[in-house]
XYZ file of C-alpha atoms in Angstrom:
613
model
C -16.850 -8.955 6.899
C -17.339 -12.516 7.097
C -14.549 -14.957 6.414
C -15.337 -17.812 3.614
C -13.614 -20.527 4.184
C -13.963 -25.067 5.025
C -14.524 -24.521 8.900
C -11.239 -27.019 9.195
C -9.408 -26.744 12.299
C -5.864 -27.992 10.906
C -6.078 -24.784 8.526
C -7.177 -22.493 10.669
C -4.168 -23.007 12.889
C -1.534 -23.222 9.836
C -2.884 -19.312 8.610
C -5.385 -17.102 8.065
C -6.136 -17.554 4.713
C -8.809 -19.973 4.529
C -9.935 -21.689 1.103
C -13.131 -22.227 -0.288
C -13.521 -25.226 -2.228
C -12.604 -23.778 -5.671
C -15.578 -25.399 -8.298
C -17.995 -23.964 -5.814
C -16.435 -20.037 -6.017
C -17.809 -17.467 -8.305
C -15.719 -14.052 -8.257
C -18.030 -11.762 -8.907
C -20.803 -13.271 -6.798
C -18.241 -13.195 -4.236
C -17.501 -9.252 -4.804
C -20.545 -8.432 -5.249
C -21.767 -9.779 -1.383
C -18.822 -8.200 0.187
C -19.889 -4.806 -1.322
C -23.342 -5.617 -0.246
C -22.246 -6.252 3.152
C -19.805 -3.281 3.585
C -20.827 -1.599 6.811
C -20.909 2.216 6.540
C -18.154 2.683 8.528
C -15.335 0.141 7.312
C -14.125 2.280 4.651
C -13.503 5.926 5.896
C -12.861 7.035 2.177
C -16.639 4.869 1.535
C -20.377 5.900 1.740
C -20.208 9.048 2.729
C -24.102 9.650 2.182
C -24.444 6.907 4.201
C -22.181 8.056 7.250
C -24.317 11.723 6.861
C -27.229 10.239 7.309
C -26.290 8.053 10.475
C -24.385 11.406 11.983
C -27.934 13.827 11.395
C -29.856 10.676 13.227
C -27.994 10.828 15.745
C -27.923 14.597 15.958
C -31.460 14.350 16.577
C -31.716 12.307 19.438
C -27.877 14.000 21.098
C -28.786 16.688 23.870
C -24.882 17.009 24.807
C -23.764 20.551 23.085
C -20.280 19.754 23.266
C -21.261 16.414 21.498
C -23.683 18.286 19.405
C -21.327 20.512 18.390
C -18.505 17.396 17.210
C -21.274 15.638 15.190
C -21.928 19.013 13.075
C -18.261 19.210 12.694
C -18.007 15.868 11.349
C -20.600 15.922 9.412
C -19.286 18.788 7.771
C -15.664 17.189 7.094
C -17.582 13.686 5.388
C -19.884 16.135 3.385
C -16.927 17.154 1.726
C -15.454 13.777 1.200
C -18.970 13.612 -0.876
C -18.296 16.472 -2.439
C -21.513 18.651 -1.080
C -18.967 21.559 -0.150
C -21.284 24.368 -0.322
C -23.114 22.340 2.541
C -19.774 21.424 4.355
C -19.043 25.939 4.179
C -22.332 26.553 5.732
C -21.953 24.005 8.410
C -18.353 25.128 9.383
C -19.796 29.065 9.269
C -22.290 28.138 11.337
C -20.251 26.601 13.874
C -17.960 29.406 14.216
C -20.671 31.831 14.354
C -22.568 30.422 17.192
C -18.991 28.676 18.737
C -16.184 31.324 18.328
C -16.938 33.322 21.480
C -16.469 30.264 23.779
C -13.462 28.375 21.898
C -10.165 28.403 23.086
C -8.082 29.888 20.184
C -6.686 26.953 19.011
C -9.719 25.292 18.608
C -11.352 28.358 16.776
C -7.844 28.480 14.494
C -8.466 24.643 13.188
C -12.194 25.653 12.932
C -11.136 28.578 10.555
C -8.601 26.280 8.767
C -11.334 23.698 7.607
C -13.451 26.700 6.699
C -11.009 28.307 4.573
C -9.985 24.333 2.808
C -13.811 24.076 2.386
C -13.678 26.899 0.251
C -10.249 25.842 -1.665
C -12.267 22.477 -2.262
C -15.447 24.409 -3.797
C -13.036 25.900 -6.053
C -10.830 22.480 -7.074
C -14.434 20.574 -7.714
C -15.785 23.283 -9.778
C -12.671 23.530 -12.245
C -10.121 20.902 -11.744
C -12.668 18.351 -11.392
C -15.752 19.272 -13.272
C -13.622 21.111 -16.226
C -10.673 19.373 -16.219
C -8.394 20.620 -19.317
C -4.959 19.962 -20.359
C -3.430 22.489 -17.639
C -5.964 22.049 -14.837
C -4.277 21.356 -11.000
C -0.626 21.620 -12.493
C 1.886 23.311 -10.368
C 2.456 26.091 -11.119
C -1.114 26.713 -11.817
C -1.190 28.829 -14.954
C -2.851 29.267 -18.507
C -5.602 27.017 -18.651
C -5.580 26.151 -14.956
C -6.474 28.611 -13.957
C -10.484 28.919 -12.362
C -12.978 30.145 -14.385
C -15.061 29.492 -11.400
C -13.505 31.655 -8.749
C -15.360 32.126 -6.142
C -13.699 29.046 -4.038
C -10.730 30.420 -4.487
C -11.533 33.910 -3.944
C -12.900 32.927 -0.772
C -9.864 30.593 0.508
C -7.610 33.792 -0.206
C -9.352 35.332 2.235
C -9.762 33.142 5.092
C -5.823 32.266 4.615
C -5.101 36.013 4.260
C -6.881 36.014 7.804
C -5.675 33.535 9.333
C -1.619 34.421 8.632
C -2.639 37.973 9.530
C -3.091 36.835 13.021
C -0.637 37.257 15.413
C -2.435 34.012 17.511
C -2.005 31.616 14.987
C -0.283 28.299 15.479
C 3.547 28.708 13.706
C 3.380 25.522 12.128
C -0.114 25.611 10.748
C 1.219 28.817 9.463
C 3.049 27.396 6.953
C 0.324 25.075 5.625
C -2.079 28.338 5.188
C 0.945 29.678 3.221
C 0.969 27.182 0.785
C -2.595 27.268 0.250
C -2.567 30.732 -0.033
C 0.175 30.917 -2.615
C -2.193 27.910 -4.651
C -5.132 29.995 -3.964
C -4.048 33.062 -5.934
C -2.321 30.875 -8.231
C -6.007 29.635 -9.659
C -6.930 33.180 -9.426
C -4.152 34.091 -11.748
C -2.456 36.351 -9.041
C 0.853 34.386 -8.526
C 3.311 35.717 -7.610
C 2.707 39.309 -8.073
C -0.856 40.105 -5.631
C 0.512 37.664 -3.025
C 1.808 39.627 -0.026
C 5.146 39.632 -0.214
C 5.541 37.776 3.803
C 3.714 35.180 2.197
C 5.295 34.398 -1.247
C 6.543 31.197 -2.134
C 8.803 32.678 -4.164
C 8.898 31.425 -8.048
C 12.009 29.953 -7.850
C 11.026 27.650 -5.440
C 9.328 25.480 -7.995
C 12.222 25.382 -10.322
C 13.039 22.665 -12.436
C 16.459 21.160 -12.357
C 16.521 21.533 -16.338
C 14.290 21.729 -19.296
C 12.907 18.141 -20.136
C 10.793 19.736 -22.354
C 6.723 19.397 -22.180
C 4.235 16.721 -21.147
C 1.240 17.174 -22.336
C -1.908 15.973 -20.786
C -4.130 14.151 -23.432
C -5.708 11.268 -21.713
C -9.560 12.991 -22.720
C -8.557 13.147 -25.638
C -7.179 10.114 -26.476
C -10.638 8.454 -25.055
C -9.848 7.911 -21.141
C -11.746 10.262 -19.203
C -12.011 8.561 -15.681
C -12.751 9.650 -12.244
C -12.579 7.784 -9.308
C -10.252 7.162 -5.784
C -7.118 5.701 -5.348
C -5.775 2.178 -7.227
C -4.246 0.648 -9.673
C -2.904 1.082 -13.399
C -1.491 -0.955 -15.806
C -0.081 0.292 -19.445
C 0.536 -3.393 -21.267
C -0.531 -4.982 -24.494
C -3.128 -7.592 -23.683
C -4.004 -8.403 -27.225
C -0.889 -8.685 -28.475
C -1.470 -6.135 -31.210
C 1.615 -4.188 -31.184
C -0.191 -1.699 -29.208
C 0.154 -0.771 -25.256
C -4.042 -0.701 -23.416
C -4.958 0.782 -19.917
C -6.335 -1.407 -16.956
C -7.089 0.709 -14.417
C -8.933 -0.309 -11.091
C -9.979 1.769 -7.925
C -9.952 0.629 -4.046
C -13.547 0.738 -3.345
C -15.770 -2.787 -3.276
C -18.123 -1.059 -5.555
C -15.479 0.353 -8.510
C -15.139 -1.376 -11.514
C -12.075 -2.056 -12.960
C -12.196 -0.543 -16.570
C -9.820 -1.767 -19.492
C -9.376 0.727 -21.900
C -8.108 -0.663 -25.877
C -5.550 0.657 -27.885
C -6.559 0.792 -31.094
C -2.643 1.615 -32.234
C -2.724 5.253 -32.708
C -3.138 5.942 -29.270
C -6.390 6.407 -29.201
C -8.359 4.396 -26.681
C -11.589 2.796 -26.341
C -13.281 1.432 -23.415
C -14.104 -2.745 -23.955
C -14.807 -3.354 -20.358
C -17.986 -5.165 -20.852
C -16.790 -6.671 -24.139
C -13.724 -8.125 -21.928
C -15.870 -9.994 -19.820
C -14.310 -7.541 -16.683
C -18.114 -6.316 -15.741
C -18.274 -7.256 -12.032
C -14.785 -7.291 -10.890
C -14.446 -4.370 -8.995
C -12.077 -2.908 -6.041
C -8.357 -2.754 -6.201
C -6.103 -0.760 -5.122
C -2.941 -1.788 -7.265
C -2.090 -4.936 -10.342
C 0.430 -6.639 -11.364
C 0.506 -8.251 -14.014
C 2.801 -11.301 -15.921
C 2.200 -14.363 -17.829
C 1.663 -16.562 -15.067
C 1.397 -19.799 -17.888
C 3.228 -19.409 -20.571
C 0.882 -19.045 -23.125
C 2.100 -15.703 -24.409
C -0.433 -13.450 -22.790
C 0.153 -10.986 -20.087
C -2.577 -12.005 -17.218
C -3.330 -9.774 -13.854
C -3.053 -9.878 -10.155
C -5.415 -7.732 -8.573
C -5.011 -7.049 -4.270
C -7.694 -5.959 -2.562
C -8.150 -4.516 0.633
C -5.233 -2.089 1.755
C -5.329 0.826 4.519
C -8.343 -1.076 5.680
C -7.270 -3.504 8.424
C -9.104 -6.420 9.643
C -12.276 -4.712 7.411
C -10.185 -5.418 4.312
C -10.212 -8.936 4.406
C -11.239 -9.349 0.487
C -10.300 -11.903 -1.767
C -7.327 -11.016 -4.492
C -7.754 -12.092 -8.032
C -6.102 -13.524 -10.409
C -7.548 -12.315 -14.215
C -6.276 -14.953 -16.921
C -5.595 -13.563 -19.989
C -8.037 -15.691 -22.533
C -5.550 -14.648 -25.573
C -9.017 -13.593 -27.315
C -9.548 -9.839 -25.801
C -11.095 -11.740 -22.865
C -10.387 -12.528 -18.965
C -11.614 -14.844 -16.496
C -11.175 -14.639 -13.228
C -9.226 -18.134 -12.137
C -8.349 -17.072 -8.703
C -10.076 -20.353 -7.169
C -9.007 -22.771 -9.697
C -5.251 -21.641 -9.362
C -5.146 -22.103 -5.756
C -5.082 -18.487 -4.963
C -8.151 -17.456 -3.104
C -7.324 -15.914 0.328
C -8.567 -13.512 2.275
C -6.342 -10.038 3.770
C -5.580 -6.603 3.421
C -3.283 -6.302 0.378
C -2.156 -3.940 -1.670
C 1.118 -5.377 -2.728
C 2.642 -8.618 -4.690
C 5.681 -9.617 -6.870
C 5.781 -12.020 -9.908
C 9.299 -13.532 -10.337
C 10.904 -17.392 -10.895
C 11.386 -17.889 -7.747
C 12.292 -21.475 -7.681
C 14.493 -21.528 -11.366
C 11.917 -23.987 -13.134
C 10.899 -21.500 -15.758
C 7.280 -20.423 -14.479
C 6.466 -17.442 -12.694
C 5.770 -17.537 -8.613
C 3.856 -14.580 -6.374
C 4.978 -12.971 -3.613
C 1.958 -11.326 -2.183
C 2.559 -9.108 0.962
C -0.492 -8.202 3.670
C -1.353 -5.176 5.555
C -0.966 -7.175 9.236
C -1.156 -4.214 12.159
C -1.141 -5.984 15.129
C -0.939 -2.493 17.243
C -4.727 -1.488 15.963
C -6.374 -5.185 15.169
C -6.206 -8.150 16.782
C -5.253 -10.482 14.521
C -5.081 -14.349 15.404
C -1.387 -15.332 16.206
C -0.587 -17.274 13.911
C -1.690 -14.826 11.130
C 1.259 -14.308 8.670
C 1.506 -10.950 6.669
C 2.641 -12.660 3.719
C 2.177 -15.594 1.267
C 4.815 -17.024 -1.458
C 2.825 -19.020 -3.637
C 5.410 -21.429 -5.848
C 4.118 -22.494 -9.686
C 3.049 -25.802 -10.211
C 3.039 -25.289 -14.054
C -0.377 -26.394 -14.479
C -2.284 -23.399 -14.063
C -2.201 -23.683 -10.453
C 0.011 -22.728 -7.411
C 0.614 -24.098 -4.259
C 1.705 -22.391 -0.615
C 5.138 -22.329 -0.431
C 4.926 -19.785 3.048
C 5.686 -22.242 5.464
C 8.863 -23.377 4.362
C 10.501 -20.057 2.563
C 12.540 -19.075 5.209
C 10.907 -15.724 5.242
C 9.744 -14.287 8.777
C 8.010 -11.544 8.598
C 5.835 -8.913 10.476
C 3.924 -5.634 10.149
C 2.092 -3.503 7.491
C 3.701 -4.894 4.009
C 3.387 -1.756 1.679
C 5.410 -2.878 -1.130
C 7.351 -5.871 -2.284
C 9.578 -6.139 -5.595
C 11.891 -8.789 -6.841
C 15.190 -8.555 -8.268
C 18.677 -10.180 -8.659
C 20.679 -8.019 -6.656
C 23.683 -10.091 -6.620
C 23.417 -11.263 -9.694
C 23.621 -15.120 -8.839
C 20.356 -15.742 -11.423
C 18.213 -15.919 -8.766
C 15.605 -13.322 -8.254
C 15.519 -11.895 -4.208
C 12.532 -9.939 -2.860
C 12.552 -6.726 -0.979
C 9.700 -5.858 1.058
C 9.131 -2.094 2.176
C 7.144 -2.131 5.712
C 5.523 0.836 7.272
C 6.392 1.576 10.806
C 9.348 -1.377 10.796
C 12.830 -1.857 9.055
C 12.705 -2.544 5.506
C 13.617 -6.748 4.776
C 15.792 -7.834 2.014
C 15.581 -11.962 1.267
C 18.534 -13.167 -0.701
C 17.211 -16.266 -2.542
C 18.713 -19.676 -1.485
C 17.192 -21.796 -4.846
C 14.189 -23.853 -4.622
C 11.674 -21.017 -3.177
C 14.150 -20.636 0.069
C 15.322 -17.548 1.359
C 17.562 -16.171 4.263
C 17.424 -12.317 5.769
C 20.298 -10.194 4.905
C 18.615 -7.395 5.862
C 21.562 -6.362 8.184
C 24.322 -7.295 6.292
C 23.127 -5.302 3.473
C 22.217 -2.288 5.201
C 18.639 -1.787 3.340
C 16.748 -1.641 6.804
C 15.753 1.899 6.155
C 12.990 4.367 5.783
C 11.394 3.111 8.721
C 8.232 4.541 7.619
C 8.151 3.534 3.907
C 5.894 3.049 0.864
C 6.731 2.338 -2.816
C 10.166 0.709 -3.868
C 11.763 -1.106 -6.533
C 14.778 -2.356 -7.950
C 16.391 -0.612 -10.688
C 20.153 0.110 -12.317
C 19.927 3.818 -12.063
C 23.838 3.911 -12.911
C 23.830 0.793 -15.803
C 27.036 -1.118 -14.064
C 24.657 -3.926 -14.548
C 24.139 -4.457 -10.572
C 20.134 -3.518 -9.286
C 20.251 -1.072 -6.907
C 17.239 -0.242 -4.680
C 15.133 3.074 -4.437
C 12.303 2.824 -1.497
C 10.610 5.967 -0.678
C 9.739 7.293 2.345
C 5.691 8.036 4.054
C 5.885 10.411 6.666
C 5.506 14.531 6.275
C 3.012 17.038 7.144
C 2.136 19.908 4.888
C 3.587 22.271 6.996
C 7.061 20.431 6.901
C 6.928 19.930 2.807
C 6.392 23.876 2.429
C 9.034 24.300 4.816
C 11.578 22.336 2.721
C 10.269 24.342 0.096
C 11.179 27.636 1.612
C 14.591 26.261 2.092
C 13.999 25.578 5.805
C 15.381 21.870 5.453
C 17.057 21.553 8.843
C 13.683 21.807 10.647
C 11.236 20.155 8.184
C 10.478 16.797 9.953
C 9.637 13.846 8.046
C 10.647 10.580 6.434
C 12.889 10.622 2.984
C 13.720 8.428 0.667
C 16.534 5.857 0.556
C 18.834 5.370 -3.075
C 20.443 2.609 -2.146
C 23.731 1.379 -4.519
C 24.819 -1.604 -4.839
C 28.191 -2.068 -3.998
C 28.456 -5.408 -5.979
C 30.233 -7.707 -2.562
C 26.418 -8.045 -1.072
C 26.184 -4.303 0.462
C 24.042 -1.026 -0.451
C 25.423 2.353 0.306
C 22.815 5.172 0.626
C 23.541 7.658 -2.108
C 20.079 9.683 -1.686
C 21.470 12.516 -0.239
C 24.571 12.397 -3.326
C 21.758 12.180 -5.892
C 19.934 15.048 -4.349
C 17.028 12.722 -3.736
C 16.908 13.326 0.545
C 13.896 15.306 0.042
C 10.196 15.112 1.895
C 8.011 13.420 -0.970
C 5.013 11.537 0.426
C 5.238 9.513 -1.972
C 2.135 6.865 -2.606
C 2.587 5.521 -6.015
C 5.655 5.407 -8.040
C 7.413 4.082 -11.307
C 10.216 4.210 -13.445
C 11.193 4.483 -17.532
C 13.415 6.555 -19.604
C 11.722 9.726 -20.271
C 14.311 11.050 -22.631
C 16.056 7.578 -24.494
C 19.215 8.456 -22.872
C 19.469 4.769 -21.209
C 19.060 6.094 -18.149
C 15.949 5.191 -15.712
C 14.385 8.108 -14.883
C 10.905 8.091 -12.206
C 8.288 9.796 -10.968
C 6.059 9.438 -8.224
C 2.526 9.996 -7.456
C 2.425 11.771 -4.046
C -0.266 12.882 -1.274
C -2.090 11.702 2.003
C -5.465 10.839 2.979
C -5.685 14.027 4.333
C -7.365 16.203 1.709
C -5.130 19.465 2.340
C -2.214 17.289 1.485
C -2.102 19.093 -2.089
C 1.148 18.331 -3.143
C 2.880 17.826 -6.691
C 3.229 14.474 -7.867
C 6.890 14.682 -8.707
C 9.347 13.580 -11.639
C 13.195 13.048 -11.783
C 15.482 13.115 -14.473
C 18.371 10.815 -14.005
C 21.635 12.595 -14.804
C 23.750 9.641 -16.338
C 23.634 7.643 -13.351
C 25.509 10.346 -10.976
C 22.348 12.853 -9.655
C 18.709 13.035 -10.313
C 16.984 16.336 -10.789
C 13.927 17.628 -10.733
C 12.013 18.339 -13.483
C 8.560 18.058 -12.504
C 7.549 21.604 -13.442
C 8.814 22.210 -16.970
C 7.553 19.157 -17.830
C 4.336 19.790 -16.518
C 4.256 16.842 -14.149
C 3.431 18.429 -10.872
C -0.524 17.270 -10.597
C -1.373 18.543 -7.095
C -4.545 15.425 -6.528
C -3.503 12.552 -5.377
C -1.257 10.059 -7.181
C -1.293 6.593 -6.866
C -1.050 3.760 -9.988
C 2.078 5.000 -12.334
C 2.974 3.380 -15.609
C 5.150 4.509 -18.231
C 5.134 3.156 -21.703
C 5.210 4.051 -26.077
C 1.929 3.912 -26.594
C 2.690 5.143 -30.398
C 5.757 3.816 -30.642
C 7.671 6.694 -31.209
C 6.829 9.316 -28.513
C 8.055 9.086 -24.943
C 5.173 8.468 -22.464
C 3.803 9.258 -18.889
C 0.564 7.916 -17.455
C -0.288 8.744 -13.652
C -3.030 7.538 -11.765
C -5.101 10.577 -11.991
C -5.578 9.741 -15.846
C -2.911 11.632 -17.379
C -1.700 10.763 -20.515
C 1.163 13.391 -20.752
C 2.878 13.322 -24.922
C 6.447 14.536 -24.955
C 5.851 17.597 -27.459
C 9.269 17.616 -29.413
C 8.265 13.976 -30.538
C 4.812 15.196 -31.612
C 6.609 18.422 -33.591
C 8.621 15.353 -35.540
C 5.599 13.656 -36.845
């Protein structure tokens, strides 16, 4: 991508976020080139039509075999990112039926692995995606979820069945086939009792911690029927109706962010178009506030993240027109910059009654080359005119590496909101606010430093002694390892877990994750909190998964236990959606009926509430 920006050396120098001259900047114009302009290969999750075609031209001209026969293979692996899996099955059968003979057994093993997950997709794409009901992709897969379609799934049994028969096999991939194979005759409607018993995950292994009582998945219903990758979701009331609406947004240049009304029932209907949000497209998280006072809740939008020095999009910043209308200010506000985001925090930073942003940036100086002086972050202080200025320089915040979350909070309750930013690869920082938009590092002194691989975070008072404490998740865990913790094999399943930090009111955090049975391996992308049950106690749940696509694991919810232990309840509340999970929000979107919404469109009704009305 090329950068926009006044070709000024003095700015250049002070960062890398270089600004147009804002009465000149259209938004959408602005999207709409970079989308234009994407190269087939900057987005691995993009164009995979496009990266076929380039792979089969090549094939043509390649006279290599071994190179021949690692352009098939990929090939097959993008045509199932695209979703053409009977073409990706006869491409990886093909390969192992002219290839097998020659491979080492490894090799032939992973070759049978993406043959037998080729089938498991055919299955997942013909049901859970293309008739998606109420039950579909729940774990356990039961009732309703189960395949009417099964000859994926039919298949996948086998080639699992196969593989774990073999003596050969790899021990750790082992335990990946096992969980597939348990899903696979789950769909089939064979769990637990046609599942050999060497292989069973047993029942009991996907136990809930209590009864919450049921979710219910109602989102088609209700008028939000939306497919797309990961992003963003927001659960607000823009119109200030009384009634909660959907934004939702996806990371790809080409999505378009869709706003969904409430019409107070809880029955949605899509106003896009009518919002004026046709055109502003990518995303792959919000956040939203009211940024001026005027009483209606406005939108950041990041764009950019996992993409490196190819995500160098602008954000935006949506103004809330107070008339079921946006318009995208970003210029005008002093906000346009270009970096990998994903991340950003609204707070009062500097005490003068307007909201400031935080905005954190995806800087990997191990893979890109980014200029020196390059910073990874921007605090952006409110002038309370509708515009902000660049407060960076002078925060007292030093920061570097992959910014995958920041929050705010007053953690020691001095009325000045702090910021804790969750890195990936690096110790966590905490910034204790100073007044004025200055900040100091008390990282150390608070002992908040870890997962060093981390994602999602935020402040919360899980216990209500009226001090935030600080929950930050970790990002690191194979499939293999999160079946092994399954099977009660803890000691040897590798991977990063999460952190419960509690405050200990004098400026310190102990780490109570392991007390509150939270030291578990959750690959957790997306995450939120609310009070599923109106006992005053923050509950959360958290949208998990990889970029890998045989990371199927449950998105995952907790029931806090008056402030003491969290337990598990993702099953018998039917949380335990095994695509990925990414935007969370929880809100009342009838005002009397506890609600869930996950990013992959889930509207989820607490059922005793509904057998009240």
């Amino acid at each position: 991508m090329k950068w926009v920006g006044i070709a000024v050396v003095a700015l250049a120098a002070a960062a890398f976020l270089l600004r147009p001259r804002p009465a000149a900047f259209d938004m959408k114009a602005k999207l709409a080139e970079i989308a234009k302009n994407e190269g087939t290969w900057d987005n691995q999750w993009d164009h995979a039509k496009e990266k076929i075609a380039e792979l089969e031209a090549g094939l043509a001209k390649e006279r290599d075999p071994i190179k021949i026969f690692q352009i098939r293979r990929e090939i097959a692996r993008h045509q199932l990112y695209e979703g053409t899996n009977e073409e990706a099955i006869a491409g990886f059968q093909s390969l192992l039926d002219e290839y097998r003979a020659q491979m080492p057994p490894p090799a032939a093993e992973a070759l049978e692995g993406e043959l037998a997950f080729a089938w498991f997709r055919l299955g997942e794409t013909e049901n859970c995606a293309m008739h998606h009901n109420a039950d579909s992709c729940l774990l356990p897969i039961r009732r309703g979820g189960m395949h009417h379609l099964p000859r994926g799934s039919t298949e996948a049994v086998k080639h699992y069945a196969a593989l774990l028969a073999d003596p050969a096999i790899d021990s750790e991939n082992a335990y990946s086939y096992r969980w597939l194979l348990n899903l696979g005759y789950m769909t089939l409607g064979g769990y637990p009792e046609k599942v050999p018993k060497q292989w069973l995950i047993p029942p009991a292994a996907f136990a809930s911690g209590s009864d919450i009582g049921r979710f219910e998945d109602v989102a088609a219903d209700r008028g939000i029927a939306e497919f797309g990758a990961a992003g963003g979701l927001i659960l607000e009331d823009f119109d200030n109706d009384g009634a909660l609406d959907v934004l939702v947004s996806h990371m790809g240049v080409e999505d378009q962010l869709e706003y969904f009304h409430n019409d107070g029932k809880g029955h949605f209907t899509r106003r896009t178009k009518e919002a004026g949000l046709t055109g502003i497209v990518g995303g792959i998280d919000m956040f939203q506030a009211d940024y001026d006072n005027d009483g209606c809740i406005d939108v950041f939008i990041p764009r950019g993240g996992w993409l490196h020095d190819h995500g160098k999009f602008p954000a935006s910043l949506l103004h809330n027109n107070c008339d079921g209308t946006f318009t995208d200010v970003t210029a005008k506000a002093g906000l346009l910059a270009y970096g990998p985001s994903m991340t950003a925090t609204w707070a009062d930073f500097d005490g003068d009654g307007y909201l400031d942003l935080f905005v954190g940036y995806e800087i990997d100086r191990k893979n890109v080359n980014w200029p020196p002086e390059t910073r990874n972050f921007a605090l952006y202080l409110n002038n309370r005119d509708g515009t902000f200025r660049d407060a960076s320089a002078e925060s007292g915040i030093m920061l570097d590496g992959v910014v995958k979350a920041s929050v705010s909070g007053d953690y020691d309750n001095d009325g000045r909101p702090d910021i804790y930013v969750s890195l990936l690869g690096k110790p966590n920082k905490l910034y204790r606010n100073l007044g004025g938009g200055k900040f100091e590092d008390v990282t150390a002194r608070a002992g908040v430093a870890e997962p060093v691989m981390s994602f999602t975070t935020w402040f919360f008072d899980y216990d209500n002694d009226g001090w935030p404490d600080i929950f930050v998740t970790g990002y690191f865990a194979t499939l293999s390892d999160v079946a092994r913790e399954v099977l009660g094999d803890k000691a040897n399943a590798r991977g990063e877990r999460p952190r419960l930090y509690h405050n200990n009111r004098d400026g310190t955090f102990t780490d109570m994750s392991r007390e509150a049975h939270l030291d578990q391996l959750l690959l957790t992308m997306g995450a939120n909190f609310g009070d599923l049950d109106n006992d005053g106690y923050p509950d959360f749940y958290l949208g998990t998964g990889a970029s890998i696509l045989t990371a199927l694991v449950p998105n995952r919810m907790f029931h806090n236990v008056e402030g003491r232990t969290f337990e598990d309840v993702t099953t018998s509340g039917g949380f335990g959606h095994l695509q990925k999970g990414h935007g969370v929000a929880f809100g009342d979107v009838q005002h009397f009926e506890n609600l869930a919404v996950d990013r992959t469109y889930q509207i989820r009704e607490d059922q005793s509430a509904l057998a009240a009305r």
